[in-house]
mmCIF file of C-alpha atoms in Angstrom:
data_model
loop_
_atom_site.group_PDB
_atom_site.id
_atom_site.type_symbol
_atom_site.label_atom_id
_atom_site.label_comp_id
_atom_site.label_asym_id
_atom_site.label_seq_id
_atom_site.Cartn_x
_atom_site.Cartn_y
_atom_site.Cartn_z
ATOM 1 C CA MET A 134 92.960 5.710 78.342
ATOM 2 C CA THR A 135 91.961 9.616 77.329
ATOM 3 C CA LEU A 136 91.538 12.430 79.464
ATOM 4 C CA GLU A 137 88.239 14.267 79.665
ATOM 5 C CA ASP A 138 89.679 16.778 76.873
ATOM 6 C CA GLY A 139 90.139 13.422 74.388
ATOM 7 C CA THR A 140 93.944 13.581 75.113
ATOM 8 C CA GLU A 141 95.175 10.067 74.798
ATOM 9 C CA LEU A 142 97.551 8.755 77.288
ATOM 10 C CA SER A 143 100.472 5.926 76.681
ATOM 11 C CA PRO A 144 102.516 3.857 79.142
ATOM 12 C CA ALA A 145 105.808 6.107 80.272
ATOM 13 C CA LEU A 146 108.626 4.502 78.226
ATOM 14 C CA GLY A 147 106.363 2.182 76.851
ATOM 15 C CA ILE A 148 106.326 0.242 79.752
ATOM 16 C CA GLY A 149 103.907 1.817 82.319
ATOM 17 C CA ALA A 150 104.411 2.446 86.078
ATOM 18 C CA PHE A 151 102.933 1.860 89.308
ATOM 19 C CA ALA A 152 102.361 -1.619 88.933
ATOM 20 C CA GLU A 153 102.920 -4.346 91.911
ATOM 21 C CA LYS A 154 104.142 -6.559 88.916
ATOM 22 C CA THR A 155 105.468 -7.071 85.569
ATOM 23 C CA LEU A 156 106.901 -8.938 82.906
ATOM 24 C CA VAL A 157 109.994 -8.087 81.489
ATOM 25 C CA HIS A 158 112.822 -9.930 79.078
ATOM 26 C CA GLN A 159 115.802 -11.752 81.120
ATOM 27 C CA GLY A 160 117.787 -9.161 79.224
ATOM 28 C CA GLN A 161 116.657 -6.185 80.979
ATOM 29 C CA CYS A 162 117.190 -7.569 84.559
ATOM 30 C CA THR A 163 120.770 -7.169 86.381
ATOM 31 C CA LYS A 164 120.893 -9.127 89.742
ATOM 32 C CA VAL A 165 122.083 -6.720 92.909
ATOM 33 C CA ASP A 166 123.851 -7.445 95.937
ATOM 34 C CA PRO A 167 120.905 -8.783 97.991
ATOM 35 C CA GLU A 168 121.814 -6.681 101.160
ATOM 36 C CA ALA A 169 121.714 -3.570 99.469
ATOM 37 C CA ASP A 170 118.571 -1.553 100.104
ATOM 38 C CA PRO A 171 116.208 -2.253 97.318
ATOM 39 C CA ALA A 172 114.511 0.859 97.925
ATOM 40 C CA VAL A 173 117.652 3.211 97.375
ATOM 41 C CA VAL A 174 119.397 0.936 94.535
ATOM 42 C CA GLY A 175 116.267 1.362 92.380
ATOM 43 C CA LEU A 176 117.038 4.353 92.055
ATOM 44 C CA LEU A 177 120.117 3.649 89.670
ATOM 45 C CA GLY A 178 117.082 2.240 87.398
ATOM 46 C CA CYS A 179 116.397 5.721 85.950
ATOM 47 C CA GLY A 180 117.453 9.499 87.392
ATOM 48 C CA VAL A 181 120.315 8.773 89.654
ATOM 49 C CA MET A 182 121.971 6.821 86.575
ATOM 50 C CA ALA A 183 121.293 9.306 83.967
ATOM 51 C CA GLY A 184 122.742 11.852 85.732
ATOM 52 C CA LEU A 185 125.868 9.898 87.395
ATOM 53 C CA GLY A 186 125.885 8.472 83.654
ATOM 54 C CA ALA A 187 125.953 11.831 82.024
ATOM 55 C CA ALA A 188 128.606 12.870 83.810
ATOM 56 C CA VAL A 189 131.334 9.972 83.912
ATOM 57 C CA ASN A 190 130.220 8.110 80.505
ATOM 58 C CA THR A 191 128.645 10.721 77.918
ATOM 59 C CA GLY A 192 130.659 13.755 79.761
ATOM 60 C CA GLY A 193 134.293 11.922 80.321
ATOM 61 C CA VAL A 194 134.424 13.570 83.813
ATOM 62 C CA SER A 195 138.180 12.830 85.617
ATOM 63 C CA ARG A 196 140.333 13.574 88.320
ATOM 64 C CA GLY A 197 140.758 17.202 88.268
ATOM 65 C CA ASP A 198 138.404 18.386 86.199
ATOM 66 C CA THR A 199 136.518 21.541 86.524
ATOM 67 C CA VAL A 200 132.437 20.491 86.070
ATOM 68 C CA ALA A 201 129.289 22.423 85.932
ATOM 69 C CA VAL A 202 125.679 21.252 86.470
ATOM 70 C CA ILE A 203 122.807 23.497 85.595
ATOM 71 C CA GLY A 204 119.646 22.136 87.063
ATOM 72 C CA CYS A 205 119.526 20.471 90.475
ATOM 73 C CA GLY A 206 117.006 18.159 90.786
ATOM 74 C CA GLY A 207 117.277 14.256 91.186
ATOM 75 C CA VAL A 208 119.429 13.631 87.663
ATOM 76 C CA GLY A 209 121.690 16.893 88.143
ATOM 77 C CA ASP A 210 122.336 15.790 91.815
ATOM 78 C CA ALA A 211 123.687 12.445 90.452
ATOM 79 C CA ALA A 212 125.619 14.565 88.295
ATOM 80 C CA ILE A 213 127.202 16.026 90.938
ATOM 81 C CA ALA A 214 127.712 12.778 92.712
ATOM 82 C CA GLY A 215 129.214 11.214 89.637
ATOM 83 C CA ALA A 216 131.598 14.045 89.135
ATOM 84 C CA ARG A 217 132.556 14.030 93.094
ATOM 85 C CA LEU A 218 133.248 10.489 92.624
ATOM 86 C CA VAL A 219 135.625 10.202 89.873
ATOM 87 C CA GLY A 220 137.697 13.395 91.114
ATOM 88 C CA ALA A 221 136.641 16.216 89.846
ATOM 89 C CA ARG A 222 138.348 19.548 91.572
ATOM 90 C CA THR A 223 135.570 22.232 91.081
ATOM 91 C CA ILE A 224 131.761 20.818 91.178
ATOM 92 C CA ILE A 225 129.766 24.120 90.452
ATOM 93 C CA ALA A 226 125.637 23.425 91.147
ATOM 94 C CA VAL A 227 123.552 26.147 89.436
ATOM 95 C CA ASP A 228 119.354 26.038 90.013
ATOM 96 C CA ARG A 229 116.731 28.690 91.269
ATOM 97 C CA ASP A 230 116.063 27.193 94.229
ATOM 98 C CA PRO A 231 118.190 27.624 97.421
ATOM 99 C CA LYS A 232 116.986 24.194 98.741
ATOM 100 C CA LYS A 233 117.981 22.306 95.761
ATOM 101 C CA LEU A 234 121.210 24.400 95.647
ATOM 102 C CA GLU A 235 121.902 23.211 99.783
ATOM 103 C CA TRP A 236 120.737 19.058 98.597
ATOM 104 C CA ALA A 237 123.438 19.697 95.758
ATOM 105 C CA ARG A 238 125.875 21.126 98.566
ATOM 106 C CA GLU A 239 125.195 17.682 100.241
ATOM 107 C CA LEU A 240 125.984 15.435 97.601
ATOM 108 C CA GLY A 241 129.218 17.227 96.114
ATOM 109 C CA ALA A 242 129.443 20.364 94.955
ATOM 110 C CA THR A 243 131.948 22.838 95.666
ATOM 111 C CA HIS A 244 130.002 25.960 94.597
ATOM 112 C CA THR A 245 126.888 27.242 94.178
ATOM 113 C CA VAL A 246 125.186 29.665 91.988
ATOM 114 C CA ASN A 247 121.839 31.087 92.305
ATOM 115 C CA ALA A 248 120.235 31.790 88.660
ATOM 116 C CA ALA A 249 117.821 33.745 89.883
ATOM 117 C CA GLU A 250 120.083 36.092 91.666
ATOM 118 C CA VAL A 251 123.275 36.261 89.311
ATOM 119 C CA ASP A 252 124.307 35.831 85.687
ATOM 120 C CA ALA A 253 124.965 31.866 85.573
ATOM 121 C CA VAL A 254 127.493 31.795 82.692
ATOM 122 C CA GLU A 255 129.457 34.946 84.302
ATOM 123 C CA ALA A 256 129.592 33.183 87.971
ATOM 124 C CA ILE A 257 130.349 29.945 86.197
ATOM 125 C CA GLN A 258 133.462 31.824 84.204
ATOM 126 C CA GLU A 259 134.583 33.266 86.889
ATOM 127 C CA ILE A 260 134.849 30.629 89.435
ATOM 128 C CA THR A 261 136.748 28.788 87.002
ATOM 129 C CA ASP A 262 139.668 31.924 86.514
ATOM 130 C CA GLY A 263 137.560 33.038 82.783
ATOM 131 C CA PHE A 264 138.313 29.877 81.393
ATOM 132 C CA GLY A 265 134.598 27.871 81.707
ATOM 133 C CA ALA A 266 134.390 24.694 82.973
ATOM 134 C CA ASP A 267 135.854 21.480 80.743
ATOM 135 C CA VAL A 268 132.386 19.885 81.102
ATOM 136 C CA VAL A 269 129.206 21.744 81.781
ATOM 137 C CA ILE A 270 125.697 19.308 82.142
ATOM 138 C CA ASP A 271 122.362 20.826 81.228
ATOM 139 C CA ALA A 272 119.949 18.696 83.752
ATOM 140 C CA VAL A 273 116.819 21.203 82.552
ATOM 141 C CA GLY A 274 116.541 20.377 78.744
ATOM 142 C CA ARG A 275 115.313 23.960 77.741
ATOM 143 C CA PRO A 276 116.719 26.236 74.961
ATOM 144 C CA GLU A 277 118.062 28.963 77.442
ATOM 145 C CA THR A 278 120.091 26.623 79.697
ATOM 146 C CA TRP A 279 121.379 24.717 76.510
ATOM 147 C CA LYS A 280 122.759 27.950 75.814
ATOM 148 C CA GLN A 281 124.068 28.624 79.485
ATOM 149 C CA ALA A 282 125.546 25.453 78.666
ATOM 150 C CA PHE A 283 127.548 26.367 75.773
ATOM 151 C CA TYR A 284 128.811 29.499 76.570
ATOM 152 C CA ALA A 285 129.587 28.619 80.407
ATOM 153 C CA ARG A 286 132.267 25.804 78.728
ATOM 154 C CA ASP A 287 136.003 26.088 78.300
ATOM 155 C CA LEU A 288 136.494 26.715 74.548
ATOM 156 C CA ALA A 289 137.488 23.125 74.330
ATOM 157 C CA GLY A 290 134.969 21.914 76.731
ATOM 158 C CA THR A 291 131.986 19.638 76.672
ATOM 159 C CA VAL A 292 128.352 20.089 76.622
ATOM 160 C CA VAL A 293 126.281 17.359 77.789
ATOM 161 C CA LEU A 294 122.377 17.445 77.277
ATOM 162 C CA VAL A 295 120.775 14.904 79.721
ATOM 163 C CA GLY A 296 117.595 16.900 80.460
ATOM 164 C CA VAL A 297 114.800 16.078 78.132
ATOM 165 C CA PRO A 298 113.510 18.868 75.587
ATOM 166 C CA THR A 299 109.610 18.712 74.234
ATOM 167 C CA PRO A 300 109.388 18.315 70.720
ATOM 168 C CA ASP A 301 108.215 21.763 70.176
ATOM 169 C CA MET A 302 111.605 23.702 71.567
ATOM 170 C CA THR A 303 114.083 25.040 69.000
ATOM 171 C CA LEU A 304 117.342 26.459 69.423
ATOM 172 C CA ASP A 305 118.387 30.425 67.316
ATOM 173 C CA MET A 306 122.329 30.391 67.848
ATOM 174 C CA PRO A 307 124.465 32.104 65.550
ATOM 175 C CA LEU A 308 126.291 29.685 63.549
ATOM 176 C CA ILE A 309 129.543 31.220 63.913
ATOM 177 C CA ASP A 310 129.469 30.666 67.557
ATOM 178 C CA PHE A 311 129.523 26.933 66.853
ATOM 179 C CA PHE A 312 132.528 27.244 64.115
ATOM 180 C CA SER A 313 134.719 29.551 66.515
ATOM 181 C CA ARG A 314 134.532 26.690 69.545
ATOM 182 C CA GLY A 315 136.047 23.097 69.679
ATOM 183 C CA GLY A 316 134.844 20.738 72.151
ATOM 184 C CA ALA A 317 131.682 18.516 71.785
ATOM 185 C CA LEU A 318 128.394 18.756 72.202
ATOM 186 C CA LYS A 319 126.737 15.601 73.284
ATOM 187 C CA SER A 320 123.437 14.214 74.319
ATOM 188 C CA SER A 321 122.749 11.505 76.863
ATOM 189 C CA TRP A 322 120.493 9.082 76.848
ATOM 190 C CA TYR A 323 119.902 6.935 80.127
ATOM 191 C CA GLY A 324 123.668 7.949 81.005
ATOM 192 C CA ASP A 325 125.281 6.179 78.056
ATOM 193 C CA CYS A 326 125.391 3.074 80.438
ATOM 194 C CA LEU A 327 125.358 -0.514 80.339
ATOM 195 C CA PRO A 328 122.831 -1.838 82.771
ATOM 196 C CA GLU A 329 124.679 -5.256 83.178
ATOM 197 C CA ARG A 330 128.571 -3.432 83.691
ATOM 198 C CA ASP A 331 127.405 -0.144 85.713
ATOM 199 C CA PHE A 332 124.701 -1.359 88.100
ATOM 200 C CA PRO A 333 126.538 -3.771 90.207
ATOM 201 C CA GLN A 334 129.749 -1.331 89.993
ATOM 202 C CA LEU A 335 127.340 1.016 91.670
ATOM 203 C CA VAL A 336 125.596 -0.899 94.146
ATOM 204 C CA ASP A 337 129.400 -1.915 95.548
ATOM 205 C CA LEU A 338 130.239 1.755 95.491
ATOM 206 C CA TYR A 339 127.344 2.380 97.586
ATOM 207 C CA ARG A 340 128.398 -0.390 99.783
ATOM 208 C CA GLN A 341 131.354 0.948 100.227
ATOM 209 C CA GLY A 342 130.000 4.392 101.665
ATOM 210 C CA ARG A 343 131.897 6.387 98.230
ATOM 211 C CA LEU A 344 128.760 7.137 96.639
ATOM 212 C CA PRO A 345 125.523 8.103 99.171
ATOM 213 C CA LEU A 346 122.882 6.591 97.179
ATOM 214 C CA GLU A 347 120.427 6.932 100.311
ATOM 215 C CA LYS A 348 120.755 10.867 100.433
ATOM 216 C CA PHE A 349 118.949 10.670 97.164
ATOM 217 C CA VAL A 350 115.494 9.056 99.359
ATOM 218 C CA THR A 351 113.660 11.781 100.208
ATOM 219 C CA GLU A 352 110.842 9.532 101.816
ATOM 220 C CA ARG A 353 109.049 5.728 101.200
ATOM 221 C CA ILE A 354 105.638 5.689 99.989
ATOM 222 C CA GLY A 355 102.986 3.225 99.521
ATOM 223 C CA LEU A 356 100.958 3.337 95.906
ATOM 224 C CA ASP A 357 98.052 4.919 97.337
ATOM 225 C CA GLU A 358 99.887 8.016 97.756
ATOM 226 C CA VAL A 359 101.469 8.524 94.589
ATOM 227 C CA GLU A 360 99.409 11.523 93.824
ATOM 228 C CA GLN A 361 100.419 13.352 96.842
ATOM 229 C CA ALA A 362 103.656 12.370 95.786
ATOM 230 C CA PHE A 363 103.540 14.565 92.578
ATOM 231 C CA GLU A 364 102.286 17.376 94.335
ATOM 232 C CA THR A 365 105.183 17.631 96.700
ATOM 233 C CA MET A 366 107.709 17.016 93.525
ATOM 234 C CA HIS A 367 106.229 19.978 91.398
ATOM 235 C CA ARG A 368 107.138 22.345 94.608
ATOM 236 C CA GLY A 369 110.347 21.258 94.718
ATOM 237 C CA GLU A 370 110.469 19.530 98.327
ATOM 238 C CA VAL A 371 111.688 16.204 97.391
ATOM 239 C CA LEU A 372 114.679 14.754 95.444
ATOM 240 C CA ARG A 373 113.069 10.986 95.085
ATOM 241 C CA SER A 374 109.829 9.627 96.840
ATOM 242 C CA VAL A 375 110.033 5.877 96.630
ATOM 243 C CA VAL A 376 107.065 3.716 96.459
ATOM 244 C CA VAL A 377 107.811 0.585 98.685
ATOM 245 C CA LEU A 378 105.506 -2.376 97.927
#
């Protein structure tokens, strides 16, 4: 399939989307509690697992840690929920949209930083008593936000890139800044998850009321409402629009 200008289109991630039925290998299927709301637990199949896993699996966030999340859409808010789940003591949400910062508060952020009004790095440093956060998660995936994450971490802290950059993006930084800091620089693919291990566990936590997955479902739509849902997504009015068949 091609657009009018000749641009060739391919299925998203090689699997396509918005189909009523699809054929997959049995190894790609994971059984979940049939009592769980499909529209809610279905979110584990993408953004929620990516963000939560970036915090818990890739970033190794644990009880008492300080965490900053840059970009508070669905993936970033899932990272916030994950950090809260494992007991992080300070969770800093960074975004330029006040509505998204409000959602981040609801999902567990202890502090919010409006990057349109203040310097995000300075704000994170101030909240963490000048040390920087133990783990900083870039859920945007731009050179500017990655640099913020790099300089906002503790000297021995961890940066996790889970936002997806475009192929043309490049990073220009002094090499001495890498040499003079310890810690770890990581990328997170799909939250470094094992679906057969993580999905049932997270569904159980949701059923127990310990993981508020239902807060990610802003609206439930039919297939004929997909185009409108894309428009509301681009306007930043939803965390997730879930197609119900």
